[in-house]
mmCIF file of C-alpha atoms and ligand atoms in Angstrom:
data_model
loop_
_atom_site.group_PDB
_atom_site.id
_atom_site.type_symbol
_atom_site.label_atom_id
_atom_site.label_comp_id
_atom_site.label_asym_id
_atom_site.label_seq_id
_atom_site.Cartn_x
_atom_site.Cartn_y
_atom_site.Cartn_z
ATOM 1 C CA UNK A 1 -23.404 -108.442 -80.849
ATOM 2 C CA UNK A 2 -22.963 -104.930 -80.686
ATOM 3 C CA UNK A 3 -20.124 -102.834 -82.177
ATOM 4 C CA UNK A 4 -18.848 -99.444 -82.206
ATOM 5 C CA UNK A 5 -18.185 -98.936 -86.075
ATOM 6 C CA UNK A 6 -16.666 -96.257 -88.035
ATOM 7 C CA UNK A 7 -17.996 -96.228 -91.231
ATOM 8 C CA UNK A 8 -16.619 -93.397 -92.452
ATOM 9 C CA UNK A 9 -12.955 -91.480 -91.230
ATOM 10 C CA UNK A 10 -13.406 -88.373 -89.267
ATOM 11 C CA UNK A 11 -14.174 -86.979 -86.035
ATOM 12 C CA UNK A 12 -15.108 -89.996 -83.244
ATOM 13 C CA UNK A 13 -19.457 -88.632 -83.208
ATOM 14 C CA UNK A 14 -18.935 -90.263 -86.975
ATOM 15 C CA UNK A 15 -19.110 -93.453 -84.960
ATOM 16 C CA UNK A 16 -21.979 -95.884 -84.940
ATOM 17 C CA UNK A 17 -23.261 -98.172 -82.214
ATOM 18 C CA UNK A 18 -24.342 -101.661 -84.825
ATOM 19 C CA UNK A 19 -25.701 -105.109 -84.108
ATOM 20 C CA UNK A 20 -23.118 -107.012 -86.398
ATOM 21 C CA UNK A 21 -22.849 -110.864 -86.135
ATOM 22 C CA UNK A 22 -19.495 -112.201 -84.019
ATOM 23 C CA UNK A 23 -16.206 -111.868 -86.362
ATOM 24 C CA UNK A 24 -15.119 -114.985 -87.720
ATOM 25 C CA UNK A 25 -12.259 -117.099 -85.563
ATOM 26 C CA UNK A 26 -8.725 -118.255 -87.427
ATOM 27 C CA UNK A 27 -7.494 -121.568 -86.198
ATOM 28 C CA UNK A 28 -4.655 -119.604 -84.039
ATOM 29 C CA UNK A 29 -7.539 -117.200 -83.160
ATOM 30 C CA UNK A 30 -9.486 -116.927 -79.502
ATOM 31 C CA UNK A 31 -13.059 -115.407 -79.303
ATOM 32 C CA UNK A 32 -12.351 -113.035 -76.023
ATOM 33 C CA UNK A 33 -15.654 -112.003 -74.486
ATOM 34 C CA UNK A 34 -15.127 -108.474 -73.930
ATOM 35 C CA UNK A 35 -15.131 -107.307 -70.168
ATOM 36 C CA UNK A 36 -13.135 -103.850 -70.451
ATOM 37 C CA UNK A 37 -11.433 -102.126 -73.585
ATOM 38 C CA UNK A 38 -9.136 -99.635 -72.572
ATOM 39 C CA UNK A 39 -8.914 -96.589 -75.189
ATOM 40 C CA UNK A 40 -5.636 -94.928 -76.353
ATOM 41 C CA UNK A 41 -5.032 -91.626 -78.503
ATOM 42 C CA UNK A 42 -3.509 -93.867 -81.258
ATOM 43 C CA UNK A 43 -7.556 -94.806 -81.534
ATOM 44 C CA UNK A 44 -8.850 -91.533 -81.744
ATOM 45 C CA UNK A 45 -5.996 -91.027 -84.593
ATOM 46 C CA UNK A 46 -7.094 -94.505 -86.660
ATOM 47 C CA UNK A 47 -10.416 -93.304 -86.549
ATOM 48 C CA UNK A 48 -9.662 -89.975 -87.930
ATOM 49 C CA UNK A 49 -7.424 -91.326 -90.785
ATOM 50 C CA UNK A 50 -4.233 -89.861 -89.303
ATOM 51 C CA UNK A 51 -2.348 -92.145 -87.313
ATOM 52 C CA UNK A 52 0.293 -93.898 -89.341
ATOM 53 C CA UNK A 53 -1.454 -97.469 -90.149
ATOM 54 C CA UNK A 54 -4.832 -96.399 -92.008
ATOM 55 C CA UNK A 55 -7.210 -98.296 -91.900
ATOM 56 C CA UNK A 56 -10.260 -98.570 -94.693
ATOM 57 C CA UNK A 57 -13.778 -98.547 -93.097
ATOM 58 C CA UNK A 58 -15.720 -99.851 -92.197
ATOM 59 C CA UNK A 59 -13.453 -100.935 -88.895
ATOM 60 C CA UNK A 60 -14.367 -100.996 -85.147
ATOM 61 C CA UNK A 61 -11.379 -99.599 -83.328
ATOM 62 C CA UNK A 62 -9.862 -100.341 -80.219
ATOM 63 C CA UNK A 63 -6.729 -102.699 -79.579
ATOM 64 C CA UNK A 64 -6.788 -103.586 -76.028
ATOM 65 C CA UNK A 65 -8.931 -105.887 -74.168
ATOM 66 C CA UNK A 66 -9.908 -107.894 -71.139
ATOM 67 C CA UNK A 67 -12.286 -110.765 -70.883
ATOM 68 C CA UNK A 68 -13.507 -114.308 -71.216
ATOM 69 C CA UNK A 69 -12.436 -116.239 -73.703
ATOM 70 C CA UNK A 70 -15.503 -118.036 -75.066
ATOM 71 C CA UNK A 71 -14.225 -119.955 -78.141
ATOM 72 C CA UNK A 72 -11.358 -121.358 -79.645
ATOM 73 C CA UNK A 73 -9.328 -122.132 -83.160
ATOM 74 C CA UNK A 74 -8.464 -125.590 -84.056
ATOM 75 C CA UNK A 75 -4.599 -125.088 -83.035
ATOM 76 C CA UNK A 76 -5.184 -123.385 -79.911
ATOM 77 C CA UNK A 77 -5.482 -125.380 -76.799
ATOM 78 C CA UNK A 78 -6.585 -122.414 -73.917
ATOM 79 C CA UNK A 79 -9.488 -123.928 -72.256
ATOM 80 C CA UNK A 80 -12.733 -121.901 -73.063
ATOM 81 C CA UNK A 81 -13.462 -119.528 -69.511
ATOM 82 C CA UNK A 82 -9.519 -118.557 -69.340
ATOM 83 C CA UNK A 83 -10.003 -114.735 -67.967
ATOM 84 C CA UNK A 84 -7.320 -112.941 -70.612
ATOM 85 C CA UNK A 85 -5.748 -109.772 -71.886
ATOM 86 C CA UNK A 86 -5.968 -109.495 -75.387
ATOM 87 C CA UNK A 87 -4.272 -107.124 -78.347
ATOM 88 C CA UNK A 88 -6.496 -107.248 -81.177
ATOM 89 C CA UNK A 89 -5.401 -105.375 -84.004
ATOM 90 C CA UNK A 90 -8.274 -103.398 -84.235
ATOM 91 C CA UNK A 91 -11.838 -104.910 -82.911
ATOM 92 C CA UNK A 92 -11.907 -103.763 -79.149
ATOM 93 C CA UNK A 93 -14.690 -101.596 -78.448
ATOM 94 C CA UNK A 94 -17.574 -104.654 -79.014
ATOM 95 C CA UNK A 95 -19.302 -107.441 -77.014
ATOM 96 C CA UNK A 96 -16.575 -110.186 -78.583
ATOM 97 C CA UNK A 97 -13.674 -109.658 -80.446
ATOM 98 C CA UNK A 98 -11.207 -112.207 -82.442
ATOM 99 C CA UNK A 99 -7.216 -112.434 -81.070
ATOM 100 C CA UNK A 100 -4.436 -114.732 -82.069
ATOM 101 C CA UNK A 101 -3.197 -116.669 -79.395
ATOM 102 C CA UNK A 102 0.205 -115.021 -79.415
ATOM 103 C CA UNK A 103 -1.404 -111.920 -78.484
ATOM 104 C CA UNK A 104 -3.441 -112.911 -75.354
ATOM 105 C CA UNK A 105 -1.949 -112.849 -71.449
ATOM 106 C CA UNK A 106 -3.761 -115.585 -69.712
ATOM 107 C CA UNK A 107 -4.187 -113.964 -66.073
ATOM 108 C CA UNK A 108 -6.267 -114.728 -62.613
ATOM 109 C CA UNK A 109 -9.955 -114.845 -62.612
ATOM 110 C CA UNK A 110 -10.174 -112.481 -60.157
ATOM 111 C CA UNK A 111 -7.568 -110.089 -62.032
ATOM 112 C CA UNK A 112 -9.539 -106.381 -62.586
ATOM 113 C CA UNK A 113 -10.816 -106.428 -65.806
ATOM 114 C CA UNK A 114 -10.679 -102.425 -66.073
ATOM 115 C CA UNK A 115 -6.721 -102.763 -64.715
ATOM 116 C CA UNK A 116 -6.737 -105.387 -67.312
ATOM 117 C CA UNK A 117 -7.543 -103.527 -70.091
ATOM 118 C CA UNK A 118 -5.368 -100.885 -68.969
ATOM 119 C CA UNK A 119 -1.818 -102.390 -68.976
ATOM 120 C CA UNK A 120 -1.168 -103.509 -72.750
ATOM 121 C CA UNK A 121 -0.185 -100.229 -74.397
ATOM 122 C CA UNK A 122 0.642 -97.395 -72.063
ATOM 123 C CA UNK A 123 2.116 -99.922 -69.496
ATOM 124 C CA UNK A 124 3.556 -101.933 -72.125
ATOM 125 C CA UNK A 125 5.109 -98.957 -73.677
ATOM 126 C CA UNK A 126 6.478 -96.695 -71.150
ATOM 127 C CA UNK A 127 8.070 -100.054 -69.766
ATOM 128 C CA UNK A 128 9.432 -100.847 -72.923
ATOM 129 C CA UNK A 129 10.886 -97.278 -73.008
ATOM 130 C CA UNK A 130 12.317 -97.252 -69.581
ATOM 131 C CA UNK A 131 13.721 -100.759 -69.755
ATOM 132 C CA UNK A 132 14.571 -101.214 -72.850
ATOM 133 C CA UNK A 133 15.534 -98.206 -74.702
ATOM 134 C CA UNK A 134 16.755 -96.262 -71.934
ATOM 135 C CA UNK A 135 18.240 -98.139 -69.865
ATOM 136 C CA UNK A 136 17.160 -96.423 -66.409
ATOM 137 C CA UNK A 137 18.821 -97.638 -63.770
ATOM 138 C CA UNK A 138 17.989 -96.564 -59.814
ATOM 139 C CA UNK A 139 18.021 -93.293 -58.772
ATOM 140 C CA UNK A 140 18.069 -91.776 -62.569
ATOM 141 C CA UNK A 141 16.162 -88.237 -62.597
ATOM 142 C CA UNK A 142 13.250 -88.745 -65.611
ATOM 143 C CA UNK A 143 11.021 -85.496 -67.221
ATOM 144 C CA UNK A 144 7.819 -86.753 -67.848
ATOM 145 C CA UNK A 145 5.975 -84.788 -70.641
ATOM 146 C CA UNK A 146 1.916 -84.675 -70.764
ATOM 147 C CA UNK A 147 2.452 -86.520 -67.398
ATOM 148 C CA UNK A 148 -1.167 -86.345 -66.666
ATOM 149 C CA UNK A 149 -2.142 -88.389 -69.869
ATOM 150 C CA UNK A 150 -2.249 -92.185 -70.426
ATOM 151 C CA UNK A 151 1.462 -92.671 -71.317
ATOM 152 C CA UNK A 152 2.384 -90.135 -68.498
ATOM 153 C CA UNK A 153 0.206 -91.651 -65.607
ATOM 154 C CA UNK A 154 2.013 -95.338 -66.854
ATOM 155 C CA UNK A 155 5.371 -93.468 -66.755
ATOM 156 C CA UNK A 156 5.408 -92.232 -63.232
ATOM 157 C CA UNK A 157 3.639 -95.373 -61.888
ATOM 158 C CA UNK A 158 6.674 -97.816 -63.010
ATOM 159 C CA UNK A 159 9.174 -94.898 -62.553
ATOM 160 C CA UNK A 160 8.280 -95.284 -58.827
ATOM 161 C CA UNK A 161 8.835 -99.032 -59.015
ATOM 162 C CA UNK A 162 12.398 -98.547 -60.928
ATOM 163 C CA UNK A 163 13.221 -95.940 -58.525
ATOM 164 C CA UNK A 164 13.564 -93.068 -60.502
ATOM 165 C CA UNK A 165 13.115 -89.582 -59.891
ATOM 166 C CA UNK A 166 10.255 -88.060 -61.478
ATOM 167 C CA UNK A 167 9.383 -84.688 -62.810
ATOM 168 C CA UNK A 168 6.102 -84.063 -64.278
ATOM 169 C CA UNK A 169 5.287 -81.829 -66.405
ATOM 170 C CA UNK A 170 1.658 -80.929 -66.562
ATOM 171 C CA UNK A 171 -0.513 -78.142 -68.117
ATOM 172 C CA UNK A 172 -3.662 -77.434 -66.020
ATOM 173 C CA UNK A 173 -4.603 -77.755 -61.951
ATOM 174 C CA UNK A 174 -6.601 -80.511 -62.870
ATOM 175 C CA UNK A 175 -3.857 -82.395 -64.262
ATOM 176 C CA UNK A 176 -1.171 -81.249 -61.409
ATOM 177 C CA UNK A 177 -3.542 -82.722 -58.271
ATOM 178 C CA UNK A 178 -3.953 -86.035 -60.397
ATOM 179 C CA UNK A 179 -0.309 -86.622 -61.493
ATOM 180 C CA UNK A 180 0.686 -85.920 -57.232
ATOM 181 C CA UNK A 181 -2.174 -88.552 -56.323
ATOM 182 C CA UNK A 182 0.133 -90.745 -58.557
ATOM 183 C CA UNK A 183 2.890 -89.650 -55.724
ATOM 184 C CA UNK A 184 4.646 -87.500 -58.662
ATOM 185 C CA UNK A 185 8.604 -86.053 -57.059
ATOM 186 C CA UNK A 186 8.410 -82.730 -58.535
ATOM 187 C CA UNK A 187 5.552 -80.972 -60.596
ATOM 188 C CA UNK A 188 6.611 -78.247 -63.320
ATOM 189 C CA UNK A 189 3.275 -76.039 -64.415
ATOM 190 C CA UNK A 190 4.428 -75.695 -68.258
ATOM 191 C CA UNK A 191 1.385 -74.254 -69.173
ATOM 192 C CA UNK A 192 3.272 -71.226 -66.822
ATOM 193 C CA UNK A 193 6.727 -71.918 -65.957
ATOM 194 C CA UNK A 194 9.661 -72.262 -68.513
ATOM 195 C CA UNK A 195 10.676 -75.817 -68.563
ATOM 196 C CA UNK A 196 14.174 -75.683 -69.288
ATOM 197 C CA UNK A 197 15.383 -73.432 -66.477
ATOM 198 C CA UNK A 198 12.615 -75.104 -63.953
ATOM 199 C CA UNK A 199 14.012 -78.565 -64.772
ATOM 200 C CA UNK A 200 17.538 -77.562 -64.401
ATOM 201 C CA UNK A 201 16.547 -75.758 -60.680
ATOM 202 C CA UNK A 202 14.470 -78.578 -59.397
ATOM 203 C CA UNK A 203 18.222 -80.695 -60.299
ATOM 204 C CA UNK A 204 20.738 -78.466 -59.137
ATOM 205 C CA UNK A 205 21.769 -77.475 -62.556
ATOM 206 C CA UNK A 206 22.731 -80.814 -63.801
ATOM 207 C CA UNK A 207 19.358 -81.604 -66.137
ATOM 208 C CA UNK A 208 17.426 -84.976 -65.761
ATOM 209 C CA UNK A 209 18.556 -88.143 -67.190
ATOM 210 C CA UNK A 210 15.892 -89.421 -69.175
ATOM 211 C CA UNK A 211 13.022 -87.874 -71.071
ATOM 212 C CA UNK A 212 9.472 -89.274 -71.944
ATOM 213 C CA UNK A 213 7.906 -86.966 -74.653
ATOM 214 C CA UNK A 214 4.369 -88.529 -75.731
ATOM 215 C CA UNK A 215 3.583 -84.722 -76.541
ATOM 216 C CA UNK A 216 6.066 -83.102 -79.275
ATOM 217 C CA UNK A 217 5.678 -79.558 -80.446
ATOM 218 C CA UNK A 218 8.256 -76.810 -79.084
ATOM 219 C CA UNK A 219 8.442 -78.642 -75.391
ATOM 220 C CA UNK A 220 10.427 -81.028 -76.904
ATOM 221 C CA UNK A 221 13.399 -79.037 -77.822
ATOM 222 C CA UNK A 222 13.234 -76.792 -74.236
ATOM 223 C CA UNK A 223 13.464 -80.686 -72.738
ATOM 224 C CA UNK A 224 15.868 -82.139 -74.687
ATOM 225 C CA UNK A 225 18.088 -78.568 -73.535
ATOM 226 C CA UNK A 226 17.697 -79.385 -70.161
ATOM 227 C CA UNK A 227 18.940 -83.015 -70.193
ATOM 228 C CA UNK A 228 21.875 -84.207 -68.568
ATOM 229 C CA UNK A 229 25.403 -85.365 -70.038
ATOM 230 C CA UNK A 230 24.802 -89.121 -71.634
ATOM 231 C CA UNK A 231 20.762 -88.459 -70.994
ATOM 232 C CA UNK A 232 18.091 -89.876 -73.177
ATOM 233 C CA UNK A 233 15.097 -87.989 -75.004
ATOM 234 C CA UNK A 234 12.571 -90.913 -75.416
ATOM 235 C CA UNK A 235 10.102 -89.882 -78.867
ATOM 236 C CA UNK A 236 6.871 -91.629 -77.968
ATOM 237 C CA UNK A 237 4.589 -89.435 -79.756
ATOM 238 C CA UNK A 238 3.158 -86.275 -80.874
ATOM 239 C CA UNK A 239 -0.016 -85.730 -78.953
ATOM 240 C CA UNK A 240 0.324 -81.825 -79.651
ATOM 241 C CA UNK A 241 -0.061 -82.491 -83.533
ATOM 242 C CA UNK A 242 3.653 -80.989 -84.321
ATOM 243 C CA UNK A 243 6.659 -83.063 -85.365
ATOM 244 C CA UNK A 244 9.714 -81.288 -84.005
ATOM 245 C CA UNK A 245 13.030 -80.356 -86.030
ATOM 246 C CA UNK A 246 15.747 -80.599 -83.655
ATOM 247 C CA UNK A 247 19.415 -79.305 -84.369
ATOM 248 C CA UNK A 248 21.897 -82.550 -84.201
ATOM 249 C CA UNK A 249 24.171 -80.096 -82.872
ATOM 250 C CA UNK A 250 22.304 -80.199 -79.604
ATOM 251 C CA UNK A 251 22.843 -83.810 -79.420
ATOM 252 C CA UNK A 252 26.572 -83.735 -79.662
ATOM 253 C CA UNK A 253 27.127 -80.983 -76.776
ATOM 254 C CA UNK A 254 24.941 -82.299 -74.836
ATOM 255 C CA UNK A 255 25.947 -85.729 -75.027
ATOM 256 C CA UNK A 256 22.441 -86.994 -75.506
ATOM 257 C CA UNK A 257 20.647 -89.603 -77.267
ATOM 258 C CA UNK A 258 17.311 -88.919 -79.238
ATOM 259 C CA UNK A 259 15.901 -92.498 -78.773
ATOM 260 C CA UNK A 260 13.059 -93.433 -81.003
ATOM 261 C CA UNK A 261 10.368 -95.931 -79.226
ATOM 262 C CA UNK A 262 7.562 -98.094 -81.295
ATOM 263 C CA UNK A 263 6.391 -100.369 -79.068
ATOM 264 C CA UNK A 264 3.828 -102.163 -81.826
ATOM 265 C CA UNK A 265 6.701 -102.807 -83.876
ATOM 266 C CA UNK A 266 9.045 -103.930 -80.922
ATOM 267 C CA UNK A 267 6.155 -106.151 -80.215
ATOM 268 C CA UNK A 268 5.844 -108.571 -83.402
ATOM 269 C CA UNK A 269 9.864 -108.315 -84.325
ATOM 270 C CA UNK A 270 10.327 -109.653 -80.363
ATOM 271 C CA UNK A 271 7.637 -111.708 -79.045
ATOM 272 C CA UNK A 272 9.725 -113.557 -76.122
ATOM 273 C CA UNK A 273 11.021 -109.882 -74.862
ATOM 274 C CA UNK A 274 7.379 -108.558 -74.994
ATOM 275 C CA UNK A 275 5.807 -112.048 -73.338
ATOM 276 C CA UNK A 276 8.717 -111.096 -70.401
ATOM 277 C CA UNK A 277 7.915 -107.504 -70.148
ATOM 278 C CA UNK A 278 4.123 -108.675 -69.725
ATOM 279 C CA UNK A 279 4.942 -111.566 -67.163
ATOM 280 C CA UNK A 280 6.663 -108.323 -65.033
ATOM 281 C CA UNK A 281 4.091 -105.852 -65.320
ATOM 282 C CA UNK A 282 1.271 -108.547 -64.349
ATOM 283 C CA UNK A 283 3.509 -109.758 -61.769
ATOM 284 C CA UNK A 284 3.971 -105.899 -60.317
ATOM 285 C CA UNK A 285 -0.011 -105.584 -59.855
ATOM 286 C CA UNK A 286 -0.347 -109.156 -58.489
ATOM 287 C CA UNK A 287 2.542 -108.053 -55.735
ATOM 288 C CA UNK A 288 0.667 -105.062 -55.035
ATOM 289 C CA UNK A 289 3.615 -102.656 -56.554
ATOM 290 C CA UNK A 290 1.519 -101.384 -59.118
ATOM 291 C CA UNK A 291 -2.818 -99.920 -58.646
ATOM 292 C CA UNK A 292 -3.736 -99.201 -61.923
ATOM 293 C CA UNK A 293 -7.068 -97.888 -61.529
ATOM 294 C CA UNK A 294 -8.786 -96.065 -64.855
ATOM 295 C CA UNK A 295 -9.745 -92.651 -64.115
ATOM 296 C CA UNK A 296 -12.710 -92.755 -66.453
ATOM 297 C CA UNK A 297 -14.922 -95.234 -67.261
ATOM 298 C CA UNK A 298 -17.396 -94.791 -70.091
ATOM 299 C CA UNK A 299 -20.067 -97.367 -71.574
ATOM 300 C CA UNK A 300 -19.544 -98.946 -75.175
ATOM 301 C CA UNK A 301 -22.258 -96.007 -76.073
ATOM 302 C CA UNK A 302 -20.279 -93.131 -74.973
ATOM 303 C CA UNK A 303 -16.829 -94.276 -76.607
ATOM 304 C CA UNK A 304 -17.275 -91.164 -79.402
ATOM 305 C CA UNK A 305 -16.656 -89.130 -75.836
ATOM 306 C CA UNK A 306 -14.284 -90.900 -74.756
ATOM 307 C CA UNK A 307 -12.137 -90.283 -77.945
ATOM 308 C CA UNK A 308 -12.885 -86.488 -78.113
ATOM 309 C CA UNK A 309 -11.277 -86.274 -75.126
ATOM 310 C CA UNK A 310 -7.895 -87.161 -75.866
ATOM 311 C CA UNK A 311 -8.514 -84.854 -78.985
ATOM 312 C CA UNK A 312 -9.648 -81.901 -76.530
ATOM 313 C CA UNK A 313 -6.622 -82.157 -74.396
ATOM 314 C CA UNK A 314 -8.844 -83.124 -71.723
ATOM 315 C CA UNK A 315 -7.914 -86.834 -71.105
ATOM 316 C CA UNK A 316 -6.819 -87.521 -67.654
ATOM 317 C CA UNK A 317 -5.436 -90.710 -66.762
ATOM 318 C CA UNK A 318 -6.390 -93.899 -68.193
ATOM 319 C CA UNK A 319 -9.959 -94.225 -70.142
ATOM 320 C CA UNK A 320 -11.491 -97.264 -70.382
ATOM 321 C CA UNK A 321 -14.675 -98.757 -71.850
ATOM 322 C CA UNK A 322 -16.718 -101.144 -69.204
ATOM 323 C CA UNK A 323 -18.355 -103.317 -71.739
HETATM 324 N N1 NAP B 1 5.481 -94.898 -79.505
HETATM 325 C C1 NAP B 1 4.577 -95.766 -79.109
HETATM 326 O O1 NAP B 1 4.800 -96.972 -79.179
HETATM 327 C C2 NAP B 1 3.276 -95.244 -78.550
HETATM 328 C C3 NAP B 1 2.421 -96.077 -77.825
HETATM 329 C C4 NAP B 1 1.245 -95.514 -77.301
HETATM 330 C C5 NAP B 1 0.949 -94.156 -77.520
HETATM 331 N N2 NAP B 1 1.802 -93.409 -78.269
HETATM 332 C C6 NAP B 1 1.552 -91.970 -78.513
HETATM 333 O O2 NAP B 1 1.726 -91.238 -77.325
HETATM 334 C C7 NAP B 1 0.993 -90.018 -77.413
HETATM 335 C C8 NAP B 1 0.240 -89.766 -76.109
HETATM 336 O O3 NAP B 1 -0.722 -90.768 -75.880
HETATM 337 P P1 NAP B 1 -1.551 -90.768 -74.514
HETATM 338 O O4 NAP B 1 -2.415 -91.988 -74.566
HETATM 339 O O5 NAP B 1 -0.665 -90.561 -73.360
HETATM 340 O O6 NAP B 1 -2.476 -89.473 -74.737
HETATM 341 P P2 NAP B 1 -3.115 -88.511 -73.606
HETATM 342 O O7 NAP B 1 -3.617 -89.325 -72.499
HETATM 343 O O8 NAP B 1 -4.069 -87.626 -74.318
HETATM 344 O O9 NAP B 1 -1.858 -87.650 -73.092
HETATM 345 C C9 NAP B 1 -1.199 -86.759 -73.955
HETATM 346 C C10 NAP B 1 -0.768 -85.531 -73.165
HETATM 347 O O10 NAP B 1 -0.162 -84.628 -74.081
HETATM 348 C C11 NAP B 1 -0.375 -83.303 -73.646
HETATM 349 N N3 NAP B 1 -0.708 -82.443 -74.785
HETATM 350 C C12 NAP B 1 -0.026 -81.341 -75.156
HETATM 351 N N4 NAP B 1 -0.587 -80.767 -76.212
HETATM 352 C C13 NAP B 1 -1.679 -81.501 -76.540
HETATM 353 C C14 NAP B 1 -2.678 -81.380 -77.538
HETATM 354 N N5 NAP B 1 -2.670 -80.376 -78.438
HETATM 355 N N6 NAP B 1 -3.661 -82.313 -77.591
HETATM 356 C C15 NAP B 1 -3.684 -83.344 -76.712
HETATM 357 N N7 NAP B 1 -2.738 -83.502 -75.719
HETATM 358 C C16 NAP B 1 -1.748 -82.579 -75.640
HETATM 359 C C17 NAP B 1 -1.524 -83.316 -72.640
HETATM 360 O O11 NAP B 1 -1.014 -82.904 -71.368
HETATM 361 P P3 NAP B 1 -0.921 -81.345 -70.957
HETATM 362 O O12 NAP B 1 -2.246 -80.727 -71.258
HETATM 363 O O13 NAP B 1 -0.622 -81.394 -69.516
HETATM 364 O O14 NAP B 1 0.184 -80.789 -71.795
HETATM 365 C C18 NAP B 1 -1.926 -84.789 -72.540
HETATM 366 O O15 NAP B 1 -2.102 -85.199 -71.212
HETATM 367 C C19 NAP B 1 0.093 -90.143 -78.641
HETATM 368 O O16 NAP B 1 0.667 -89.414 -79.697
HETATM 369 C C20 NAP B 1 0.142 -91.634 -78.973
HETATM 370 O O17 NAP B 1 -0.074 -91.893 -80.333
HETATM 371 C C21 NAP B 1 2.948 -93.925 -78.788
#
């Protein structure tokens, strides 16, 4: 079959398109025939050496699938042409990959393998974060950071659904028309406009609620300043490459919680929570609340691309592989 491998860490054109024979399959293992891997920065990261799991090469990366599942383990008892979404740990961007069962959503055949491939980890996450960690309730205000990017784009999608207010921060024109195609409440330019005082105009002084910050750097601190009494400052991740130090002081006048959200971890420590989290989001496309439709779609070849791009800043949306 073939494989994207990296055979060496560094930058994603290090990858290399191999024939390599099918991986082996565990007795709690299914072989998913890949349809659609969806691609995440945490990828671009492993393959670098710098996300925070390193991995030895060689590897082939990618942890989120759709497909066909072609073969089984002896303890498994899915029939064999069950259309699935998968979370290998690593594995994704080939013809076949291996999955244990506990980490496969059985959905319908006609389910969109490229919306498929989508949901696991930026759908999985922001809903995590929203649910879960902070606690949104209707008609909360949420900042979303990088709100053009994978996590973003997820953010404001089930924002809509929870009925929250969303404000979305974005850094080019590009980014702004895509994030109000998503039906975005309120754009701030932060590329141009300060974000503190624009987020505490567009809400009549009072600050948002909630904050998603998949982006880190100095707009963390101007967002966590413009957060409301008893709001939340979701950590997600550091897509600008800087961790930032944040007074504790802030957090006391403000009367805000710095909430820290690892949805991998969450993931294997609560496997009933996460199986409920997936039945909703599944559940939201198959009512027609939530479209998730990739906004670019690359083949297996063209996954080094794919990967620069979140390194570039120039991811938009959700990138998937159509295998
Ligand atoms: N905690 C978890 O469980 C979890 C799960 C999944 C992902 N993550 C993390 O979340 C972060 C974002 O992932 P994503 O898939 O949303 O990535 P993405 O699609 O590339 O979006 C990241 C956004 O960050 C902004 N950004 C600001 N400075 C940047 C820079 N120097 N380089 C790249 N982007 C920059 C960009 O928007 P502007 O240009 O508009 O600023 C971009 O749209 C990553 O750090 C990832 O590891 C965490």
């Amino acid at each position: 079959m073939k494989s994207i491998v990296c055979t060496t860490l560094g930058e994603p054109n290090l990858l290399e398109v191999k024939e390599v024979s099918l991986p082996s399959l565990g007795d709690d293992d299914v072989l998913v025939k890949v349809q659609a891997a969806g691609v995440n920065f945490p990828d671009a990261l492993l393959v670098q050496g710098k996300y925070q799991i390193v991995i030895d090469p060689p590897f082939t990366p990618g942890n989120e699938v759709c497909g066909l599942i072609e073969d089984v383990g002896s303890n498994v008892n899915i029939p064999v042409g069950t259309k699935v979404i998968g979370l290998p740990p690593v594995g994704g961007f080939a013809e076949y990959v291996a999955v244990n069962k506990n980490l496969i959503i059985p959905v319908n055949d006609d389910f969109d393998s490229l919306a498929g491939a989508s949901l696991p980890i930026n759908y999985g996450t922001a809903y995590y974060a929203l649910k879960r960690r902070a606690e949104a309730s209707n008609g909360e205000s949420l900042l979303v950071l990088g709100a053009s990017g994978g996590i973003g784009t997820a953010s404001i999608q089930l924002a809509k659904i929870m009925g929250l207010k969303t404000l979305c921060a974005v850094g080019s024109d590009e980014k702004e028309d895509y994030v109000k195609s998503l039906g975005a409440d309120e754009i701030i330019r932060y590329d141009r406009e300060p974000l503190k005082e624009t987020v505490k105009e567009l809400t009549n002084g009072l600050g948002v609620d909630i904050v998603m910050d998949p982006v880190g750097g100095d707009v963390s601190e101007q967002a966590l300043r413009a957060t409301a009494f008893n709001g939340r400052h979701l950590v997600i991740g550091f897509a600008n490459g800087e961790i930032p130090k944040i007074s504790l002081n802030l957090t006391l006048v403000k009367g805000v919680s710095i909430v820290g959200v690892w949805w991998g971890r969450w993931t294997n420590t609560s496997p009933k929570e996460t199986a409920q989290d997936f039945s909703e989001l599944v559940s939201f496309i198959n009512d027609n609340k939530l479209k998730i439709v990739p906004n670019n779609v690359y083949k297996l070849e063209e996954t080094p691309v794919a990967l620069e791009n979140f390194l570039n800043r120039k991811n938009i949306g959700k990138t998937v592989i159509n295998i």
